[in-house]
Structure formats: C-alpha cells, structure tokens
C-alpha cells in the first residue's frame, strides 16, 4: 500500500471518529440544556401555583371565619345609605314614563379582635346590598315634580340582593390589611408549603428531592425546610402574600439539591446506548487500524524476507556454479587436489543453504506445535560448552575469543539438550556476526534464588530501543538500508524465543547503540 494513501486513509478514519464523538457530545449538551429549560419552566409553573394557592387558602380561611361569625351572631348590623340613583325616561309612542331607581346600602359588622388573633379593639367589616325598582306611569297623570310623592305607578318591579363584587373587594382589602400585620408563622406553616409543593411537583413530573424557605426582605425566616440551602444554580423564587398596594414582603424559594442528577436520569438510557455504540466504533476503528498496520508490516516483512533469502542463497549458488565450471575445466579436472577443494566448497555452500531452509522449517513446526521437544535433566554449563565448540571455527576465523565466567553452583535444569545448544549457538553466532571488530564475548552463569542466569555479552554494534523490543519477532532485522553486510534473515532469535518459552524460561536483551549487547536467559532449576 502506498505510504501517502495509507496516511490519508488513517487521517480520514481518525477525523470521522473524532467527528462522531463530537456530534455525540454536542447532542448530549443540547439535550441536557433542553431538559434544564423544561425543568425550569415546570418549576416556575409549580411555585406560581403554590403562591396562588397560599393566597387563596389564607383568604378563604378568613372568609370562612367571617361568615361563621356573621351567621352565628344575634347582633343587627348598622345600615347606612351610600348611594341613591334615579333615572326617568318618557316614551311618547306608547304614552308611558319609566322611572328606575337604585339605592345601595352597607351593613357594618364589628367583629371582636380575638376572632382574627389580633390585639385590636375591634375589626370592622361591611356587607353591601342593592335595591332596584322599576316603575311605569301613564304620561297623562305623571308629574316630574311628584316623583318623590306617593304617586301610584301602573306597573312596579322591585329587585334586591347583595353586591358580591363590592363585598369581595371590600373583604379582600380588609383581610389583607389584617394579615399583613400578622407574623408569618401565624399565616402559613412549613407543613402546608411542603404539602402543596410536593403535590404540584408530582403533577408536573418533577420527582426529585426539594427544599424550600420563605425569605422576608432578603432575610431567612423560620418557615423553611430543615435542609434548605441557597444555591443560585438550583434555587427558584416567587413573591407570595401581596398587600393592597401590590407589594410583596415575602419570597418563597425552592431549591433542588439533586437537580443535575435528575436531569441526567432522563438522558442516562440513550446516553449509555450512545456511549456503548461509540465504544464499539472506537474498538472497530482501533482493530481496523491495527490490522492495516499489521498488514503493512507483514508486507514489509515479506519483502525483507524475500530480499534477505534471495541474498542468502545468491552467494552460495554463485559459488557452487563457479566451482562446477572450474571442475569442468580440462586443466582442473585432472588435478585431484583442486577438484577436492572445489567439491568441499560445493558441500559447504550446500550445507549453508540447507541450514537456512532448516531454520524456516523449524520455526514453522514450532508455530504448528509439530516439533517434539523432550526434556531431560541436564547440566546447563555443559550445554554452553558444547555450543561454544560449535562456533569455534567461525570464531577462530574472526580471531575472536570467548571468556567463560561460570559462577553458578547449582546447574541442573530440565531442557532439551539439542534445542538448547541451538539457542546458545544462535546467540553466539549473532555476537560474532554483529561485531565489526575482533569479537570479544563473555559468557556468565550465576544462581539467583531457584533460577540459573546465563548472560552472553559481546562488543558488537548494539541495538536501538526499538530494535530491543522487536528483536525476537519473526523476520525482524534492524534496517541498514540496502547494505547486506550481515548474513541471515531474522529467524534465529525468533526460534530462540520459541524454545525459551517452551522451557518456561525467560529471555531479554540489554543493549546500547555502539556499545554491544547482553542477552540474558533465566531458567528454573530442578529442586
């Protein structure tokens, strides 16, 4: 896959994922704000209804007391004429005159002050009545100057009754004057407010804990719930108990300590689904991205493997072809010594190619668990000695040295001797290969608790931090451009890691670029 295309693809996928997450966050914030506005609207409706009901209840309570007293008292109220109204209209068509009169009277009630729990001499209330009379006269005998006389009308209609509008206005004025002078605790109780608020909130679907308090001129009164605390973000207020001038001395404040939790409860279901689906998208995206990176990495590994294998086989094949051509030469074929020399070269190169193929097959069998590994009790230091013998010829060719530091007292371990020799040989061969100067290798053994520790230290080129993390991966080799100055194709250490893992052991590397590497193997001892 083209690098530019791959980067553009990853960028577009990342932007899409970020966009989805931002849309989800925007939707959640918008929904939360809408719920907050709806909550605010419902609460204002609730406290408005409660304020009206408190006013009505107080008014009704006084009205009931007044009526009960008025009906039960034997006193005759004083009557005063407030207004008398006359209207005269003559109709010449039917030769009649209509006289309409309306007289308004008031009845005064002196109520005892103890009736309203006030320390006053008395409280005066008025009741208004109206008497309406319609008289019809014949024009021939009607005289304007005799309207007030005892002239008998041809038709007379009388109506009388209470003036409820005036009664209500007068009563409201009087009761507000009385109530405004009383202490708040005598006008309303916190139980009444609690009951009204609870009922109204339930009707509007606001099922969350609330606290309330009544304030007078900005100061808290005793009429409040036990847990009331003012918070500008969760407290709503409305004036209550207006006086005759329309002023409000008291404010009812209602707070909702768990407001945010209540608003989130409405969104929790859809929000959880949104989070779950978003996580699924993130996991799917991460998995897809990981697969893309792995496929790209595998593609690069495959190319490196083919290049390395081609390079590894190219030299031996060329050498074998040259040796065969030389043997065919009539001058050489008769020289037995030279023929044997070329045949040995062919054998060595063939053996080298065979070893490379064996490495590939060995790794394949390990991954398929087809490689039988029988373990026996073995002296690990003897295994190391055998491995050193295998690399002696290569080491001598490079004029290198291996120094042994065997400090382990207990050396019996449960291993497969053949495979473990291959493990040590691979590590030693790498130490020789990756030493640009004369190889100097130190091999250490020591006991740490119930383990034997093997350390192979070289003076080679060392490894970067990235290479140290990936050195045991199959086909991995640290990139050195197109320079193939070191043989191999990244299978040796992958094989080493497989064998070490199969022996319930551990291997890791410590290295610094330009200062060599140290491979450390930790093997459990036989008790």
Short mmCIF file of C-alpha atoms in Angstrom, two decimals:
data_model
loop_
_atom_site.label_atom_id
_atom_site.label_comp_id
_atom_site.label_asym_id
_atom_site.label_seq_id
_atom_site.Cartn_x
_atom_site.Cartn_y
_atom_site.Cartn_z
CA UNK A 1 0.00 0.00 0.00
CA UNK A 2 1.29 3.42 -0.95
CA UNK A 3 2.52 5.37 2.11
CA UNK A 4 0.69 8.57 1.15
CA UNK A 5 -2.58 6.70 0.53
CA UNK A 6 -2.19 4.85 3.84
CA UNK A 7 -1.65 8.10 5.74
CA UNK A 8 -4.64 9.79 4.05
CA UNK A 9 -6.81 6.76 4.84
CA UNK A 10 -5.78 6.78 8.52
CA UNK A 11 -6.32 10.56 8.69
CA UNK A 12 -9.84 10.33 7.21
CA UNK A 13 -10.78 7.46 9.53
CA UNK A 14 -9.46 9.39 12.54
CA UNK A 15 -11.32 12.57 11.55
CA UNK A 16 -14.54 10.57 11.08
CA UNK A 17 -14.20 9.01 14.52
CA UNK A 18 -13.46 12.36 16.17
CA UNK A 19 -16.46 13.86 14.31
CA UNK A 20 -18.77 11.11 15.60
CA UNK A 21 -17.58 11.66 19.18
CA UNK A 22 -18.01 15.46 18.89
CA UNK A 23 -21.54 15.03 17.49
CA UNK A 24 -22.40 12.76 20.43
CA UNK A 25 -21.02 15.32 22.90
CA UNK A 26 -22.92 18.15 21.17
CA UNK A 27 -26.16 16.13 21.21
CA UNK A 28 -25.74 15.35 24.91
CA UNK A 29 -25.07 19.01 25.82
CA UNK A 30 -28.06 20.19 23.75
CA UNK A 31 -30.37 17.58 25.30
CA UNK A 32 -29.17 18.48 28.79
CA UNK A 33 -29.81 22.19 28.16
CA UNK A 34 -33.30 21.42 26.79
CA UNK A 35 -34.09 19.33 29.88
CA UNK A 36 -32.80 22.14 32.08
CA UNK A 37 -35.08 24.68 30.35
CA UNK A 38 -38.06 22.34 30.62
CA UNK A 39 -37.29 21.73 34.29
CA UNK A 40 -37.07 25.49 34.89
CA UNK A 41 -40.42 26.05 33.13
CA UNK A 42 -42.17 23.35 35.17
CA UNK A 43 -40.71 24.60 38.46
CA UNK A 44 -41.86 28.18 37.75
CA UNK A 45 -45.34 26.86 36.99
CA UNK A 46 -45.30 24.88 40.23
CA UNK A 47 -44.16 27.69 42.53
CA UNK A 48 -46.59 30.09 40.78
CA UNK A 49 -49.46 27.72 41.51
CA UNK A 50 -48.30 27.28 45.10
CA UNK A 51 -48.10 31.07 45.63
CA UNK A 52 -51.67 31.49 44.31
CA UNK A 53 -52.98 28.66 46.45
CA UNK A 54 -51.33 30.05 49.59
CA UNK A 55 -53.03 33.41 48.94
CA UNK A 56 -56.38 31.76 48.24
CA UNK A 57 -56.17 29.49 51.27
CA UNK A 58 -55.46 32.43 53.57
CA UNK A 59 -58.28 34.45 52.03
CA UNK A 60 -60.70 31.53 52.26
CA UNK A 61 -59.77 30.87 55.89
CA UNK A 62 -60.67 34.46 56.84
CA UNK A 63 -63.81 34.38 54.72
CA UNK A 64 -65.00 31.21 56.46
CA UNK A 65 -64.40 32.73 59.88
CA UNK A 66 -66.28 35.87 58.88
CA UNK A 67 -69.31 34.01 57.54
CA UNK A 68 -69.50 31.72 60.55
CA UNK A 69 -69.46 34.72 62.86
CA UNK A 70 -71.98 36.66 60.78
CA UNK A 71 -74.40 33.73 60.73
CA UNK A 72 -74.00 32.92 64.41
CA UNK A 73 -74.19 36.43 65.92
CA UNK A 74 -77.51 37.82 67.06
CA UNK A 75 -76.48 41.43 66.56
CA UNK A 76 -78.27 43.53 63.95
CA UNK A 77 -75.75 45.30 61.78
CA UNK A 78 -75.98 49.05 61.31
CA UNK A 79 -77.28 50.14 57.89
CA UNK A 80 -76.08 53.20 56.02
CA UNK A 81 -77.32 54.52 52.68
CA UNK A 82 -74.34 55.05 50.49
CA UNK A 83 -75.94 55.99 47.16
CA UNK A 84 -79.40 56.51 45.64
CA UNK A 85 -79.81 56.80 41.88
CA UNK A 86 -82.87 57.81 39.76
CA UNK A 87 -83.41 57.59 36.03
CA UNK A 88 -86.56 58.85 34.22
CA UNK A 89 -87.43 58.10 30.59
CA UNK A 90 -90.53 59.18 28.68
CA UNK A 91 -91.84 57.23 25.69
CA UNK A 92 -94.27 59.26 23.57
CA UNK A 93 -95.09 56.39 21.27
CA UNK A 94 -96.84 54.35 23.92
CA UNK A 95 -97.53 57.38 26.18
CA UNK A 96 -95.63 55.99 29.19
CA UNK A 97 -92.93 57.12 31.57
CA UNK A 98 -90.41 54.73 33.12
CA UNK A 99 -88.71 55.60 36.44
CA UNK A 100 -85.72 53.49 37.52
CA UNK A 101 -84.22 53.85 41.00
CA UNK A 102 -81.26 52.07 42.65
CA UNK A 103 -80.25 52.50 46.26
CA UNK A 104 -77.00 50.99 47.68
CA UNK A 105 -76.76 50.39 51.42
CA UNK A 106 -73.97 48.95 53.57
CA UNK A 107 -74.22 46.83 56.70
CA UNK A 108 -71.39 47.26 59.19
CA UNK A 109 -70.14 44.36 61.32
CA UNK A 110 -67.95 44.96 64.36
CA UNK A 111 -66.02 41.72 64.90
CA UNK A 112 -64.05 41.04 68.08
CA UNK A 113 -60.29 41.34 67.69
CA UNK A 114 -59.70 37.88 69.22
CA UNK A 115 -61.57 36.38 66.27
CA UNK A 116 -58.65 37.25 63.99
CA UNK A 117 -55.92 36.70 66.58
CA UNK A 118 -55.09 40.39 66.58
CA UNK A 119 -54.60 42.68 69.52
CA UNK A 120 -57.01 45.37 68.33
CA UNK A 121 -60.19 46.84 69.89
CA UNK A 122 -62.34 45.56 67.03
CA UNK A 123 -62.35 44.86 63.31
CA UNK A 124 -64.95 46.42 61.04
CA UNK A 125 -66.36 44.57 58.00
CA UNK A 126 -69.02 45.80 55.56
CA UNK A 127 -71.61 43.95 53.51
CA UNK A 128 -73.16 45.77 50.50
CA UNK A 129 -76.80 45.46 49.30
CA UNK A 130 -78.68 46.88 46.34
CA UNK A 131 -82.45 47.65 45.93
CA UNK A 132 -83.54 48.20 42.33
CA UNK A 133 -87.10 49.48 41.49
CA UNK A 134 -88.64 49.96 38.02
CA UNK A 135 -91.97 51.90 37.84
CA UNK A 136 -94.15 52.56 34.79
CA UNK A 137 -96.58 55.59 34.74
CA UNK A 138 -99.15 56.86 32.27
CA UNK A 139 -97.96 60.21 30.83
CA UNK A 140 -101.39 61.77 31.37
CA UNK A 141 -101.07 61.57 35.12
CA UNK A 142 -97.29 61.64 35.61
CA UNK A 143 -95.81 64.81 37.02
CA UNK A 144 -91.98 65.28 37.26
CA UNK A 145 -92.36 67.24 40.45
CA UNK A 146 -94.19 64.38 42.07
CA UNK A 147 -91.57 61.65 41.52
CA UNK A 148 -90.85 61.63 45.21
CA UNK A 149 -94.54 61.70 46.17
CA UNK A 150 -96.87 58.80 46.79
CA UNK A 151 -97.96 58.57 43.20
CA UNK A 152 -99.05 55.00 42.49
CA UNK A 153 -97.37 53.55 39.35
CA UNK A 154 -99.28 51.49 36.80
CA UNK A 155 -96.53 48.81 36.91
CA UNK A 156 -93.92 48.33 39.66
CA UNK A 157 -90.98 45.84 39.63
CA UNK A 158 -88.68 45.53 42.66
CA UNK A 159 -85.37 43.61 42.87
CA UNK A 160 -82.89 43.44 45.73
CA UNK A 161 -79.75 41.45 46.67
CA UNK A 162 -76.12 41.55 47.76
CA UNK A 163 -73.48 43.27 45.66
CA UNK A 164 -70.94 40.41 45.61
CA UNK A 165 -68.32 42.35 43.67
CA UNK A 166 -68.25 45.17 46.20
CA UNK A 167 -68.39 42.66 49.03
CA UNK A 168 -65.39 40.78 47.65
CA UNK A 169 -63.34 43.91 47.06
CA UNK A 170 -64.11 45.28 50.49
CA UNK A 171 -63.41 41.93 52.12
CA UNK A 172 -60.10 41.50 50.26
CA UNK A 173 -58.94 44.96 51.29
CA UNK A 174 -59.82 44.34 54.91
CA UNK A 175 -58.36 40.85 55.20
CA UNK A 176 -55.05 41.89 53.53
CA UNK A 177 -54.69 44.76 55.97
CA UNK A 178 -55.26 42.36 58.87
CA UNK A 179 -52.98 39.60 57.50
CA UNK A 180 -50.06 41.92 56.65
CA UNK A 181 -49.78 42.91 60.30
CA UNK A 182 -49.54 39.30 61.49
CA UNK A 183 -46.31 37.26 61.90
CA UNK A 184 -45.50 34.89 59.03
CA UNK A 185 -45.64 31.78 61.27
CA UNK A 186 -49.33 32.59 62.02
CA UNK A 187 -50.15 32.97 58.32
CA UNK A 188 -48.65 29.77 56.95
CA UNK A 189 -46.82 26.68 58.24
CA UNK A 190 -43.90 24.85 56.61
CA UNK A 191 -46.03 21.67 56.55
CA UNK A 192 -48.61 23.44 54.35
CA UNK A 193 -45.94 24.65 51.92
CA UNK A 194 -44.29 21.19 51.90
CA UNK A 195 -47.59 19.50 51.05
CA UNK A 196 -48.53 21.96 48.30
CA UNK A 197 -45.07 21.82 46.69
CA UNK A 198 -44.95 18.02 46.76
CA UNK A 199 -48.38 17.69 45.16
CA UNK A 200 -47.70 20.25 42.43
CA UNK A 201 -44.23 18.85 41.60
CA UNK A 202 -45.63 15.33 41.27
CA UNK A 203 -48.32 16.58 38.89
CA UNK A 204 -45.63 18.12 36.68
CA UNK A 205 -43.42 15.01 36.83
CA UNK A 206 -40.63 16.65 38.85
CA UNK A 207 -39.88 13.67 41.09
CA UNK A 208 -36.75 14.77 42.87
CA UNK A 209 -35.88 15.96 46.36
CA UNK A 210 -36.60 19.61 47.08
CA UNK A 211 -36.01 22.08 49.92
CA UNK A 212 -37.76 25.40 50.49
CA UNK A 213 -37.57 28.56 52.56
CA UNK A 214 -39.52 31.81 52.93
CA UNK A 215 -37.44 34.99 52.99
CA UNK A 216 -38.55 38.41 54.25
CA UNK A 217 -36.76 41.39 52.72
CA UNK A 218 -33.84 39.14 51.78
CA UNK A 219 -33.53 37.52 55.22
CA UNK A 220 -34.44 33.92 56.02
CA UNK A 221 -37.49 33.27 58.22
CA UNK A 222 -38.27 30.29 60.41
CA UNK A 223 -40.66 28.92 57.79
CA UNK A 224 -38.26 26.68 55.89
CA UNK A 225 -37.33 23.02 55.49
CA UNK A 226 -34.51 21.58 57.56
CA UNK A 227 -32.12 21.01 54.65
CA UNK A 228 -32.66 24.28 52.79
CA UNK A 229 -29.50 25.94 51.45
CA UNK A 230 -29.47 28.69 48.87
CA UNK A 231 -27.71 27.87 45.60
CA UNK A 232 -28.04 30.24 42.65
CA UNK A 233 -27.92 27.35 40.13
CA UNK A 234 -30.61 25.19 41.74
CA UNK A 235 -32.88 27.69 43.55
CA UNK A 236 -36.03 29.33 42.14
CA UNK A 237 -38.12 32.08 43.81
CA UNK A 238 -41.52 33.78 43.61
CA UNK A 239 -43.21 36.52 45.71
CA UNK A 240 -46.08 35.49 47.99
CA UNK A 241 -48.77 37.27 50.08
CA UNK A 242 -49.14 40.55 48.15
CA UNK A 243 -50.67 43.52 50.05
CA UNK A 244 -53.29 46.04 48.89
CA UNK A 245 -50.62 48.14 47.13
CA UNK A 246 -49.37 45.07 45.19
CA UNK A 247 -46.13 44.84 47.18
CA UNK A 248 -44.68 41.53 48.36
CA UNK A 249 -42.88 41.37 51.64
CA UNK A 250 -42.13 37.64 51.38
CA UNK A 251 -40.38 35.45 48.81
CA UNK A 252 -40.81 31.68 48.50
CA UNK A 253 -37.52 30.00 47.49
CA UNK A 254 -37.40 26.37 46.35
CA UNK A 255 -34.09 24.55 45.75
CA UNK A 256 -33.33 21.16 44.18
CA UNK A 257 -30.06 19.70 45.57
CA UNK A 258 -30.12 16.76 43.12
CA UNK A 259 -31.19 18.76 40.08
CA UNK A 260 -28.26 17.69 37.87
CA UNK A 261 -28.70 14.03 38.79
CA UNK A 262 -32.43 14.26 37.99
CA UNK A 263 -31.77 15.87 34.60
CA UNK A 264 -29.15 13.24 33.77
CA UNK A 265 -31.57 10.44 34.73
CA UNK A 266 -33.77 11.33 31.75
CA UNK A 267 -30.76 11.05 29.45
CA UNK A 268 -29.00 8.08 31.03
CA UNK A 269 -30.66 5.42 28.87
CA UNK A 270 -29.97 6.97 25.49
CA UNK A 271 -26.58 8.24 26.71
CA UNK A 272 -25.48 4.74 27.72
CA UNK A 273 -26.52 3.40 24.32
CA UNK A 274 -24.65 6.25 22.67
CA UNK A 275 -21.51 5.52 24.74
CA UNK A 276 -21.73 1.78 24.01
CA UNK A 277 -22.09 2.35 20.26
CA UNK A 278 -19.29 4.91 20.31
CA UNK A 279 -17.03 2.45 22.14
CA UNK A 280 -17.90 -0.23 19.59
CA UNK A 281 -16.93 2.19 16.81
CA UNK A 282 -13.68 3.06 18.61
CA UNK A 283 -12.85 -0.63 19.11
CA UNK A 284 -13.72 -1.42 15.50
CA UNK A 285 -11.65 1.55 14.32
CA UNK A 286 -8.69 0.57 16.51
CA UNK A 287 -8.93 -3.02 15.32
CA UNK A 288 -9.15 -1.98 11.66
CA UNK A 289 -6.24 0.42 12.08
CA UNK A 290 -4.22 -2.25 13.86
CA UNK A 291 -4.98 -4.72 11.08
CA UNK A 292 -3.94 -2.18 8.46
CA UNK A 293 -0.68 -1.51 10.28
CA UNK A 294 -0.08 -5.26 10.75
CA UNK A 295 -0.81 -5.95 7.09
CA UNK A 296 1.54 -3.18 6.08
CA UNK A 297 4.16 -4.51 8.50
CA UNK A 298 3.69 -8.07 7.21
CA UNK A 299 4.03 -6.77 3.66
CA UNK A 300 7.29 -5.06 4.59
CA UNK A 301 8.49 -8.18 6.44
CA UNK A 302 7.65 -10.36 3.45
CA UNK A 303 9.60 -8.05 1.15
CA UNK A 304 12.56 -8.02 3.58
CA UNK A 305 12.39 -11.81 3.95
CA UNK A 306 12.38 -12.37 0.19
CA UNK A 307 15.24 -9.90 -0.25
CA UNK A 308 17.26 -11.48 2.56
CA UNK A 309 16.57 -15.05 1.46
CA UNK A 310 17.49 -14.13 -2.11
CA UNK A 311 20.69 -12.54 -0.86
CA UNK A 312 21.48 -15.55 1.36
CA UNK A 313 21.01 -18.03 -1.48
CA UNK A 314 22.54 -15.87 -4.20
CA UNK A 315 26.13 -16.16 -2.98
CA UNK A 316 26.13 -19.95 -2.32
CA UNK A 317 24.51 -20.64 -5.70
CA UNK A 318 27.02 -18.42 -7.47
CA UNK A 319 29.87 -20.13 -5.61
CA UNK A 320 28.56 -23.61 -6.49
CA UNK A 321 28.20 -22.61 -10.17
CA UNK A 322 31.74 -21.25 -10.26
CA UNK A 323 33.08 -24.40 -8.59
CA UNK A 324 31.27 -26.64 -11.08
CA UNK A 325 32.55 -24.59 -14.02
CA UNK A 326 36.05 -24.85 -12.61
CA UNK A 327 35.80 -28.62 -12.23
CA UNK A 328 34.65 -28.90 -15.88
CA UNK A 329 37.83 -27.13 -16.94
CA UNK A 330 40.19 -29.75 -18.52
CA UNK A 331 43.14 -28.18 -16.70
CA UNK A 332 41.43 -28.58 -13.30
CA UNK A 333 39.68 -31.92 -13.70
CA UNK A 334 42.98 -33.73 -13.81
CA UNK A 335 44.18 -32.02 -10.60
CA UNK A 336 42.68 -34.15 -7.82
CA UNK A 337 43.64 -31.74 -5.06
CA UNK A 338 41.86 -28.82 -6.73
CA UNK A 339 38.84 -30.95 -7.57
CA UNK A 340 38.55 -31.99 -3.92
CA UNK A 341 38.90 -28.37 -2.88
CA UNK A 342 36.05 -27.28 -5.19
CA UNK A 343 33.90 -30.21 -4.11
CA UNK A 344 34.41 -29.19 -0.48
CA UNK A 345 33.32 -25.66 -1.38
CA UNK A 346 30.18 -27.03 -3.03
CA UNK A 347 29.48 -29.15 0.05
CA UNK A 348 29.97 -26.22 2.44
CA UNK A 349 27.72 -23.89 0.45
CA UNK A 350 25.08 -26.59 0.13
CA UNK A 351 25.25 -27.15 3.87
CA UNK A 352 24.83 -23.43 4.44
CA UNK A 353 21.68 -23.30 2.26
CA UNK A 354 20.35 -26.39 4.00
CA UNK A 355 20.82 -24.70 7.40
CA UNK A 356 18.81 -21.68 6.22
CA UNK A 357 15.97 -23.89 5.00
CA UNK A 358 16.04 -25.81 8.28
CA UNK A 359 15.61 -22.57 10.21
CA UNK A 360 12.46 -21.73 8.22
CA UNK A 361 11.04 -25.25 8.65
CA UNK A 362 11.90 -25.31 12.35
CA UNK A 363 10.03 -22.06 13.01
CA UNK A 364 7.02 -23.32 11.04
CA UNK A 365 6.91 -26.56 13.05
CA UNK A 366 7.19 -24.64 16.34
CA UNK A 367 4.22 -22.45 15.43
CA UNK A 368 2.16 -25.51 14.47
CA UNK A 369 3.35 -27.30 17.64
CA UNK A 370 4.65 -30.16 15.49
CA UNK A 371 8.20 -30.03 16.88
CA UNK A 372 8.70 -32.63 19.60
CA UNK A 373 10.76 -31.33 22.48
CA UNK A 374 11.68 -33.97 25.05
CA UNK A 375 13.29 -32.52 28.16
CA UNK A 376 15.82 -34.20 30.40
CA UNK A 377 17.83 -33.21 33.44
CA UNK A 378 20.99 -31.58 32.08
CA UNK A 379 23.98 -29.62 33.33
CA UNK A 380 23.46 -26.26 31.67
CA UNK A 381 27.15 -25.37 31.76
CA UNK A 382 27.94 -28.48 29.69
CA UNK A 383 25.34 -27.37 27.16
CA UNK A 384 27.08 -23.98 26.94
CA UNK A 385 30.46 -25.71 26.42
CA UNK A 386 29.02 -27.77 23.54
CA UNK A 387 27.56 -24.64 21.95
CA UNK A 388 30.93 -22.88 22.17
CA UNK A 389 32.55 -25.83 20.38
CA UNK A 390 30.07 -25.41 17.51
CA UNK A 391 31.13 -21.78 16.88
CA UNK A 392 34.87 -22.23 17.47
CA UNK A 393 35.73 -22.39 13.75
CA UNK A 394 33.78 -19.20 12.98
CA UNK A 395 35.34 -17.52 15.99
CA UNK A 396 38.86 -18.52 15.00
CA UNK A 397 38.25 -17.20 11.50
CA UNK A 398 37.47 -13.79 13.07
CA UNK A 399 40.34 -14.21 15.59
CA UNK A 400 37.83 -13.71 18.38
CA UNK A 401 37.71 -15.04 21.94
CA UNK A 402 35.06 -16.36 24.30
CA UNK A 403 35.71 -15.99 28.04
CA UNK A 404 33.68 -18.13 30.43
CA UNK A 405 32.65 -16.95 33.91
CA UNK A 406 30.83 -19.94 35.38
CA UNK A 407 29.83 -18.88 38.91
CA UNK A 408 26.65 -20.96 39.19
CA UNK A 409 26.83 -23.65 41.89
CA UNK A 410 23.56 -25.37 41.02
CA UNK A 411 23.39 -26.14 37.30
CA UNK A 412 20.82 -28.94 36.85
CA UNK A 413 17.92 -27.87 34.63
CA UNK A 414 15.17 -29.62 32.67
CA UNK A 415 15.85 -28.89 28.98
CA UNK A 416 16.10 -30.46 25.53
CA UNK A 417 19.85 -30.54 25.03
CA UNK A 418 19.81 -30.35 21.21
CA UNK A 419 17.45 -27.37 21.03
CA UNK A 420 19.13 -25.55 23.88
CA UNK A 421 22.52 -25.95 22.18
CA UNK A 422 20.91 -24.35 19.10
CA UNK A 423 19.67 -21.49 21.33
CA UNK A 424 23.16 -20.72 22.67
CA UNK A 425 24.72 -21.20 19.21
CA UNK A 426 22.29 -18.67 17.67
CA UNK A 427 23.12 -16.09 20.33
CA UNK A 428 26.89 -16.67 19.96
CA UNK A 429 26.72 -16.51 16.16
CA UNK A 430 24.87 -13.17 16.39
CA UNK A 431 27.54 -11.90 18.78
CA UNK A 432 30.22 -12.82 16.23
CA UNK A 433 28.27 -11.52 13.20
CA UNK A 434 27.44 -8.13 14.71
CA UNK A 435 30.95 -7.39 15.99
CA UNK A 436 32.65 -5.13 13.40
CA UNK A 437 35.98 -5.52 15.20
CA UNK A 438 37.58 -8.65 16.69
CA UNK A 439 34.76 -10.37 18.63
CA UNK A 440 35.21 -10.49 22.40
CA UNK A 441 32.45 -12.48 24.07
CA UNK A 442 31.89 -13.13 27.78
CA UNK A 443 29.58 -15.91 28.97
CA UNK A 444 28.38 -15.76 32.62
CA UNK A 445 26.37 -18.15 34.78
CA UNK A 446 25.07 -17.49 38.30
CA UNK A 447 22.34 -18.63 40.67
CA UNK A 448 19.54 -16.31 41.73
CA UNK A 449 17.09 -17.99 44.10
CA UNK A 450 15.74 -21.07 42.25
CA UNK A 451 17.00 -20.00 38.84
CA UNK A 452 20.22 -20.16 36.85
CA UNK A 453 21.02 -16.99 34.93
CA UNK A 454 23.00 -17.13 31.66
CA UNK A 455 24.45 -13.92 30.25
CA UNK A 456 26.12 -13.61 26.83
CA UNK A 457 27.86 -10.25 26.48
CA UNK A 458 29.50 -9.01 23.24
CA UNK A 459 31.31 -5.92 21.97
CA UNK A 460 29.20 -5.59 18.82
CA UNK A 461 27.28 -2.73 17.23
CA UNK A 462 24.47 -2.84 19.81
CA UNK A 463 20.79 -2.13 19.22
CA UNK A 464 18.39 0.79 19.37
CA UNK A 465 15.50 0.82 21.87
CA UNK A 466 13.05 -0.06 19.08
CA UNK A 467 15.19 -2.99 17.96
CA UNK A 468 15.42 -4.33 21.54
CA UNK A 469 11.62 -4.52 21.73
CA UNK A 470 11.27 -6.33 18.39
CA UNK A 471 14.46 -8.36 18.13
CA UNK A 472 12.65 -11.65 18.91
CA UNK A 473 9.97 -11.11 16.22
CA UNK A 474 9.98 -13.42 13.22
CA UNK A 475 11.78 -11.99 10.15
CA UNK A 476 12.72 -8.82 12.03
CA UNK A 477 16.08 -7.26 11.28
CA UNK A 478 17.10 -3.70 12.09
CA UNK A 479 17.11 -1.70 8.88
CA UNK A 480 20.53 -0.83 7.48
CA UNK A 481 19.36 0.38 4.08
CA UNK A 482 20.43 -1.77 1.12
CA UNK A 483 23.67 -2.88 2.78
CA UNK A 484 23.77 -6.65 3.38
CA UNK A 485 26.98 -6.85 5.37
CA UNK A 486 25.45 -9.32 7.87
CA UNK A 487 24.08 -12.73 6.85
CA UNK A 488 20.68 -14.02 7.99
CA UNK A 489 17.03 -13.27 7.55
CA UNK A 490 15.64 -12.67 11.04
CA UNK A 491 14.66 -16.23 12.01
CA UNK A 492 17.38 -17.16 14.52
CA UNK A 493 16.21 -15.13 17.52
CA UNK A 494 12.55 -15.88 16.79
CA UNK A 495 13.46 -19.58 17.08
CA UNK A 496 15.40 -18.84 20.29
CA UNK A 497 12.35 -17.11 21.84
CA UNK A 498 10.05 -20.03 20.92
CA UNK A 499 12.38 -22.60 22.51
CA UNK A 500 12.91 -20.48 25.65
CA UNK A 501 9.14 -20.01 26.07
CA UNK A 502 8.56 -23.74 25.63
CA UNK A 503 11.01 -24.37 28.51
CA UNK A 504 9.05 -21.99 30.82
CA UNK A 505 12.08 -19.73 30.82
CA UNK A 506 12.66 -16.07 30.02
CA UNK A 507 14.97 -14.17 27.69
CA UNK A 508 15.57 -10.46 27.28
CA UNK A 509 18.28 -8.20 25.97
CA UNK A 510 20.14 -5.18 27.30
CA UNK A 511 21.91 -3.09 24.71
CA UNK A 512 23.17 0.33 23.77
CA UNK A 513 23.91 1.51 20.27
CA UNK A 514 27.66 1.19 19.57
CA UNK A 515 28.42 -0.47 22.94
CA UNK A 516 27.43 -4.08 22.40
CA UNK A 517 24.58 -6.25 23.68
CA UNK A 518 23.94 -8.63 26.57
CA UNK A 519 21.42 -11.49 26.17
CA UNK A 520 20.08 -12.78 29.50
CA UNK A 521 18.37 -16.17 29.89
CA UNK A 522 16.57 -17.14 33.10
CA UNK A 523 15.96 -20.92 33.54
CA UNK A 524 14.27 -22.61 36.54
CA UNK A 525 16.45 -25.11 38.43
CA UNK A 526 15.43 -28.67 39.28
CA UNK A 527 14.72 -28.87 43.01
#
